[in-house]
Coordinates of C-alpha atoms in Angstrom, one line a residue:
Chain A
M252 CA 0.0 0.1 0.1
G253 CA 3.0 2.3 1.0
D254 CA 4.2 1.8 -2.8
F255 CA 1.0 3.5 -3.7
A256 CA 0.9 6.0 -1.6
E257 CA 4.0 6.6 -3.4
I258 CA 3.8 6.2 -6.8
W259 CA 0.4 8.1 -6.8
S260 CA 1.8 11.8 -5.0
Y261 CA 4.6 11.0 -7.3
L262 CA 2.3 11.2 -10.4
A263 CA -0.2 13.4 -8.6
E264 CA 2.7 16.1 -8.9
G265 CA 2.9 16.6 -12.4
P266 CA 0.5 17.4 -15.2
L267 CA 0.8 13.3 -16.7
L268 CA -1.9 12.3 -14.6
W269 CA -4.9 14.6 -14.8
L270 CA -3.9 15.2 -18.3
T271 CA -4.7 11.4 -18.8
A272 CA -7.5 11.2 -16.7
T273 CA -9.1 13.9 -19.3
L274 CA -8.5 11.8 -22.5
V275 CA -9.9 8.4 -20.5
A276 CA -12.7 9.7 -19.4
Y277 CA -13.5 12.1 -22.5
V278 CA -13.0 8.7 -24.3
I279 CA -15.4 6.5 -22.0
G280 CA -18.4 9.6 -22.7
D281 CA -17.8 9.2 -26.5
A282 CA -17.6 5.4 -26.2
A283 CA -21.2 6.0 -23.8
A284 CA -23.0 8.3 -26.4
K285 CA -21.6 6.2 -29.2
A286 CA -23.4 3.3 -27.3
A287 CA -26.6 5.4 -26.5
G288 CA -27.3 5.8 -30.0
G289 CA -26.8 9.7 -29.8
A290 CA -29.3 9.6 -27.1
P291 CA -29.1 13.2 -26.3
L292 CA -28.6 13.2 -22.4
V293 CA -25.7 10.8 -23.0
N294 CA -23.6 13.8 -23.6
P295 CA -19.6 12.8 -24.5
V296 CA -19.0 16.3 -22.5
L297 CA -21.3 15.6 -19.4
V298 CA -20.7 11.9 -19.2
A299 CA -16.6 12.9 -18.6
V300 CA -17.6 15.8 -16.7
I301 CA -19.6 13.7 -14.5
L302 CA -16.9 10.6 -13.8
L303 CA -14.0 13.4 -13.7
A304 CA -15.7 15.4 -10.8
G305 CA -16.4 12.1 -9.0
M306 CA -12.5 11.3 -9.4
L307 CA -11.4 14.3 -7.7
W308 CA -13.5 14.5 -5.1
A309 CA -12.7 11.1 -3.9
S310 CA -9.1 11.9 -4.5
G311 CA -9.5 15.2 -2.4
T312 CA -7.7 16.9 -5.6
P313 CA -8.2 20.3 -5.5
Y314 CA -9.4 21.7 -9.0
P315 CA -6.2 24.0 -9.2
V316 CA -4.1 21.1 -9.3
Y317 CA -6.2 18.9 -11.8
L318 CA -6.3 22.3 -14.5
E319 CA -2.2 21.9 -14.2
G320 CA -2.8 18.3 -16.5
A321 CA -5.8 19.4 -18.0
Q322 CA -4.7 22.9 -19.0
F323 CA -2.7 21.4 -22.0
V324 CA -6.4 20.4 -23.3
H325 CA -8.1 23.5 -22.5
F326 CA -5.5 25.4 -24.4
M327 CA -6.9 24.2 -27.4
L328 CA -9.8 26.5 -27.0
G329 CA -8.2 29.3 -28.9
P330 CA -6.4 26.9 -31.7
V331 CA -9.8 25.2 -31.8
T332 CA -11.6 28.3 -32.4
V333 CA -8.9 29.7 -35.4
A334 CA -9.2 26.3 -36.8
L335 CA -13.1 26.9 -37.1
A336 CA -12.2 29.0 -39.9
V337 CA -11.8 26.0 -41.9
P338 CA -16.0 24.9 -42.3
L339 CA -16.7 29.3 -42.4
Y340 CA -14.1 28.6 -45.9
A341 CA -15.7 25.2 -46.7
N342 CA -19.4 27.0 -46.4
L343 CA -19.0 30.5 -47.8
G344 CA -20.9 29.9 -50.6
S345 CA -23.9 28.9 -49.1
L346 CA -23.0 31.2 -46.5
R347 CA -23.6 33.6 -49.1
A348 CA -26.8 32.6 -50.0
V349 CA -28.6 33.1 -46.7
V350 CA -27.0 36.1 -45.8
L351 CA -30.6 37.8 -44.5
P352 CA -31.9 34.6 -43.0
A353 CA -28.7 33.9 -41.0
L354 CA -28.4 38.4 -40.1
A355 CA -32.2 37.9 -39.2
A356 CA -31.9 34.7 -36.9
L357 CA -28.9 36.0 -35.2
V358 CA -30.6 39.3 -33.8
A359 CA -33.7 37.1 -33.3
G360 CA -32.0 34.6 -31.5
S361 CA -29.5 36.9 -29.1
L362 CA -32.5 38.8 -28.3
T363 CA -34.2 35.7 -27.3
A364 CA -31.6 34.5 -24.9
V365 CA -31.1 37.5 -23.0
I366 CA -34.2 38.9 -22.9
S367 CA -36.0 35.3 -21.8
A368 CA -33.1 34.7 -19.6
L369 CA -33.4 38.0 -17.6
G370 CA -37.6 37.9 -17.7
I371 CA -37.4 34.3 -16.2
A372 CA -34.5 35.8 -13.4
M373 CA -36.8 38.6 -12.8
A374 CA -40.0 37.3 -12.2
L375 CA -38.1 34.3 -9.9
G376 CA -36.8 37.5 -7.5
V377 CA -32.6 37.0 -8.7
D378 CA -30.6 39.4 -7.4
F379 CA -29.1 42.1 -10.0
A380 CA -25.2 41.0 -10.0
T381 CA -26.8 37.6 -10.6
L382 CA -28.8 39.4 -13.8
A383 CA -25.8 40.5 -14.7
S384 CA -23.8 37.3 -14.8
L385 CA -26.8 35.9 -16.3
A386 CA -27.5 38.7 -19.5
P387 CA -24.1 37.2 -21.8
K388 CA -24.4 33.5 -21.0
S389 CA -24.8 33.0 -24.6
A390 CA -21.5 34.0 -26.1
T391 CA -18.5 32.4 -26.3
A392 CA -17.3 32.5 -22.5
P393 CA -14.3 35.1 -22.8
V394 CA -16.5 37.6 -24.3
A395 CA -19.5 36.8 -21.8
I396 CA -17.0 36.7 -18.7
G397 CA -15.7 40.5 -20.4
V398 CA -19.4 42.1 -20.3
A399 CA -20.7 40.0 -17.0
Q400 CA -17.6 42.3 -15.3
A401 CA -18.1 45.4 -17.0
L402 CA -21.8 45.2 -16.0
G403 CA -21.0 44.0 -12.1
G404 CA -21.2 40.1 -12.5
S405 CA -19.1 37.6 -11.2
P406 CA -16.3 36.3 -13.7
T407 CA -16.7 33.0 -12.0
L408 CA -20.5 32.5 -12.0
T409 CA -20.7 33.5 -15.7
A410 CA -18.3 30.8 -16.5
V411 CA -20.6 28.9 -14.8
L412 CA -23.4 29.9 -16.5
V413 CA -21.9 29.9 -20.2
I414 CA -20.9 26.1 -19.6
I415 CA -24.7 25.4 -18.0
T416 CA -26.1 27.0 -21.3
G417 CA -23.5 25.3 -23.6
L418 CA -25.1 21.6 -22.2
I419 CA -28.4 22.4 -22.1
G420 CA -28.2 23.4 -25.7
A421 CA -26.4 20.2 -26.8
V422 CA -28.3 18.5 -24.5
V423 CA -31.7 19.7 -26.4
A424 CA -31.2 20.7 -29.7
T425 CA -31.4 17.9 -31.9
P426 CA -34.8 17.0 -30.1
L427 CA -36.1 20.1 -30.3
L428 CA -35.0 21.1 -34.1
D429 CA -36.7 17.9 -34.9
A430 CA -39.9 18.8 -32.9
L431 CA -39.8 21.7 -34.6
G432 CA -40.0 19.9 -38.2
I433 CA -36.2 21.9 -39.0
R434 CA -34.3 20.2 -41.4
D435 CA -31.9 22.7 -42.9
W436 CA -28.9 22.2 -41.7
R437 CA -27.9 25.5 -41.9
A438 CA -31.0 26.9 -39.9
R439 CA -30.0 23.7 -37.5
G440 CA -26.7 25.0 -36.7
F441 CA -26.7 28.8 -37.2
S442 CA -29.3 28.9 -34.1
V443 CA -27.9 26.5 -32.1
G444 CA -24.2 28.5 -32.2
V445 CA -26.3 31.7 -31.6
A446 CA -27.7 30.1 -28.3
A447 CA -25.0 27.7 -26.7
H448 CA -21.7 29.1 -28.4
G449 CA -18.6 26.5 -28.7
M450 CA -20.6 23.5 -26.8
G451 CA -23.1 23.7 -29.1
T452 CA -21.2 24.1 -32.1
A453 CA -19.4 21.0 -31.1
R454 CA -22.5 19.2 -31.0
A455 CA -23.4 20.7 -34.2
L456 CA -20.3 19.5 -36.0
Q457 CA -21.4 15.8 -34.4
V458 CA -24.3 15.8 -36.3
N459 CA -23.7 17.4 -39.3
E460 CA -20.2 19.0 -41.2
R461 CA -22.1 21.9 -42.3
A462 CA -24.2 22.5 -39.3
G463 CA -21.0 22.9 -37.6
A464 CA -19.7 25.3 -39.9
F465 CA -22.9 27.4 -39.4
A466 CA -22.8 27.1 -35.2
G467 CA -19.1 28.6 -35.6
I468 CA -20.5 31.5 -37.9
G469 CA -23.3 32.2 -35.5
M470 CA -21.1 32.2 -32.3
A471 CA -19.4 34.2 -34.0
L472 CA -21.4 36.9 -34.7
N473 CA -23.3 36.3 -31.1
A474 CA -19.8 36.8 -29.6
V475 CA -19.9 40.4 -31.0
L476 CA -23.7 41.3 -30.8
T477 CA -24.3 40.3 -27.2
A478 CA -21.0 42.3 -26.5
L479 CA -23.3 45.2 -27.4
L480 CA -27.3 43.7 -27.0
A481 CA -26.7 42.4 -23.0
P482 CA -25.9 46.1 -21.1
W483 CA -28.5 47.4 -22.8
A484 CA -31.1 44.9 -22.8
L485 CA -30.1 44.4 -18.2
A486 CA -30.0 48.6 -18.1
L487 CA -33.5 48.3 -20.0
M488 CA -35.0 45.8 -17.8
T489 CA -33.6 46.4 -14.5
G490 CA -34.3 50.1 -14.9
Q491 CA -30.1 50.3 -13.1
Chain B
M11 CA 0.9 19.4 -40.0
H12 CA 3.6 21.3 -38.0
H13 CA 3.2 24.2 -41.1
A14 CA -1.0 24.6 -40.2
L15 CA -0.4 24.1 -36.4
T16 CA 2.2 27.1 -36.8
L17 CA -0.3 29.0 -39.2
I18 CA -3.2 28.2 -36.4
L19 CA -1.2 29.4 -33.5
L20 CA 0.3 32.7 -35.5
A21 CA -3.7 33.9 -36.3
Q22 CA -4.5 33.2 -33.2
L23 CA -1.6 35.4 -32.1
A24 CA -2.1 38.0 -34.2
G25 CA -5.8 37.9 -33.4
E26 CA -5.0 38.5 -29.4
S27 CA -2.9 41.2 -30.3
L28 CA -5.2 42.9 -32.6
S29 CA -8.2 42.2 -29.8
R30 CA -6.1 43.9 -27.1
L31 CA -4.3 46.5 -29.4
L32 CA -7.6 48.0 -30.7
D33 CA -10.0 47.2 -27.3
L34 CA -12.1 45.0 -30.0
P35 CA -15.4 43.4 -28.2
V36 CA -14.2 40.1 -29.5
P37 CA -11.8 37.9 -27.7
G38 CA -8.8 37.2 -30.0
P39 CA -9.5 33.6 -31.4
V40 CA -12.4 34.8 -32.9
V41 CA -10.6 38.0 -34.6
G42 CA -7.8 35.3 -35.2
M43 CA -10.2 32.8 -37.1
A44 CA -11.2 36.3 -39.2
L45 CA -8.3 36.8 -39.8
M46 CA -7.0 32.9 -40.9
L47 CA -10.4 32.9 -43.2
A48 CA -8.7 35.9 -45.0
A49 CA -5.6 34.7 -45.8
M50 CA -7.3 31.4 -46.9
L51 CA -9.4 33.0 -49.5
A52 CA -6.1 35.4 -50.4
S53 CA -4.1 31.8 -50.7
P54 CA -5.7 28.6 -52.1
R55 CA -2.4 26.7 -50.8
I56 CA -2.5 28.1 -47.5
A57 CA -6.1 26.6 -47.2
A58 CA -5.1 23.3 -48.3
V59 CA -2.4 23.4 -45.7
V60 CA -4.8 24.4 -42.9
R61 CA -7.6 22.0 -44.1
P62 CA -6.9 18.5 -43.0
V63 CA -5.1 19.3 -39.9
A64 CA -8.3 22.1 -38.3
E65 CA -10.4 19.5 -39.3
G66 CA -8.7 16.7 -37.8
I67 CA -8.6 19.2 -34.3
L68 CA -12.5 20.4 -34.7
R69 CA -13.8 16.2 -34.5
H70 CA -12.5 16.4 -30.9
I71 CA -13.6 20.2 -30.3
S72 CA -16.4 18.6 -27.2
L73 CA -13.5 17.4 -25.9
L74 CA -11.7 20.5 -25.3
F75 CA -14.8 21.9 -22.7
V76 CA -14.2 19.3 -20.3
P77 CA -11.5 21.1 -18.3
A78 CA -13.7 24.4 -17.4
A79 CA -16.7 22.2 -17.3
V80 CA -15.4 20.4 -14.3
G81 CA -14.4 23.4 -12.7
V82 CA -18.2 24.9 -12.6
V83 CA -18.7 21.6 -10.5
G84 CA -17.0 23.1 -7.8
H85 CA -18.7 26.6 -8.4
L86 CA -22.6 24.8 -8.2
D87 CA -23.0 26.6 -5.1
R88 CA -22.2 29.6 -6.3
L89 CA -25.6 29.4 -8.1
G90 CA -27.3 30.1 -4.7
E91 CA -30.5 30.1 -3.0
D92 CA -31.4 31.3 -6.7
G93 CA -30.3 27.9 -7.5
A94 CA -33.3 26.6 -8.9
A95 CA -34.6 30.3 -10.4
V96 CA -31.4 30.6 -12.3
L97 CA -31.6 27.1 -13.8
A98 CA -35.1 27.7 -15.0
A99 CA -34.1 30.8 -16.5
L100 CA -30.7 29.2 -18.3
I101 CA -33.0 26.1 -19.7
V102 CA -36.0 27.8 -20.7
S103 CA -34.4 30.8 -22.5
T104 CA -32.1 28.6 -24.1
V105 CA -34.8 26.3 -25.5
L106 CA -36.6 29.3 -26.9
A107 CA -33.6 31.0 -28.5
I108 CA -32.3 28.1 -30.5
A109 CA -36.6 27.4 -31.7
V110 CA -36.7 31.1 -32.4
G111 CA -33.6 31.4 -33.9
A112 CA -33.9 28.1 -36.2
L113 CA -37.8 29.4 -37.4
V114 CA -36.9 33.0 -38.3
F115 CA -33.7 31.7 -40.2
V116 CA -36.7 29.0 -42.0
W117 CA -39.3 32.0 -42.2
V118 CA -37.1 34.6 -43.8
Q119 CA -35.4 32.1 -45.7
R120 CA -38.7 31.2 -47.4
F121 CA -39.6 35.2 -47.5
V122 CA -36.7 36.0 -49.7
G123 CA -37.2 32.7 -51.6
G124 CA -33.4 31.4 -50.9
S125 CA -32.4 28.1 -51.9
D126 CA -32.6 24.9 -50.1
G127 CA -30.1 23.9 -48.1

């Protein structure tokens, strides 16, 4: 047993252990999602997060220690955003054909996300600092955090709300859009990217390459629009 | 492979610098995406080099959200006593935003008579 503790403390000091754990958890999540035949609740990210949170809790590992290992994965969020230029490039021709529908969907989707979230939270008596963190939650994390901070919200809470929004979007998108009878991949992907940023885009890419490209466009455009809309909507709705 | 990765990181670096320098409301990587798109449009060679590597990275984009999402678990108590209200707001608004966005897209497209996708 002493050997095990020794090996553990050695491994726990370097990034190898938690980097490997992150990849293994994701491989399991991905396999579970495939085995479940694409059932929306068996989302690879959701499964991996539950597994890893359980491991951190059981081993008493604080999150910063975990992130030291997982930061190599986390870092790739930047380059992967740049890489979204590729599906955008490949689908530029089909984007040109739907500039007006896309712009209308962007404004409608972005406004709906901000106003309905604030309206429901206000009706349920949520305080102003939480509302400020909630308003930009459909935008990609760095934008949402910047906007929330400027409005008097909390960066940590905003990050939490952004991630939960992404998970909800990734889980509900397929059944919701099927139920609405929307078969156009461009409309499906675009609306998910606007409402649920990169995590929605990840889900869209899994389902269909063209939907993924349009989700990436929706995410990028809504990053800009949310930065402009959220402060205005919050001031208008709360009167502060 | 290494050429493609270098180009992607250069685009991100340029995007981060521009975003800071000009105080843009858009984060660096999103500016980097726009720069990469411009570079690919300007040079088909760049597009050919970057494309296979970028598609490889994009296939596993979900994995990249795992570390941040694990951090969320430790902060669920931040939702506080308003937790249920905030969660309700998140669920309803995300469902509504996806539905409204997709429906408006399809309606406007029908109205302007665009092609089917």
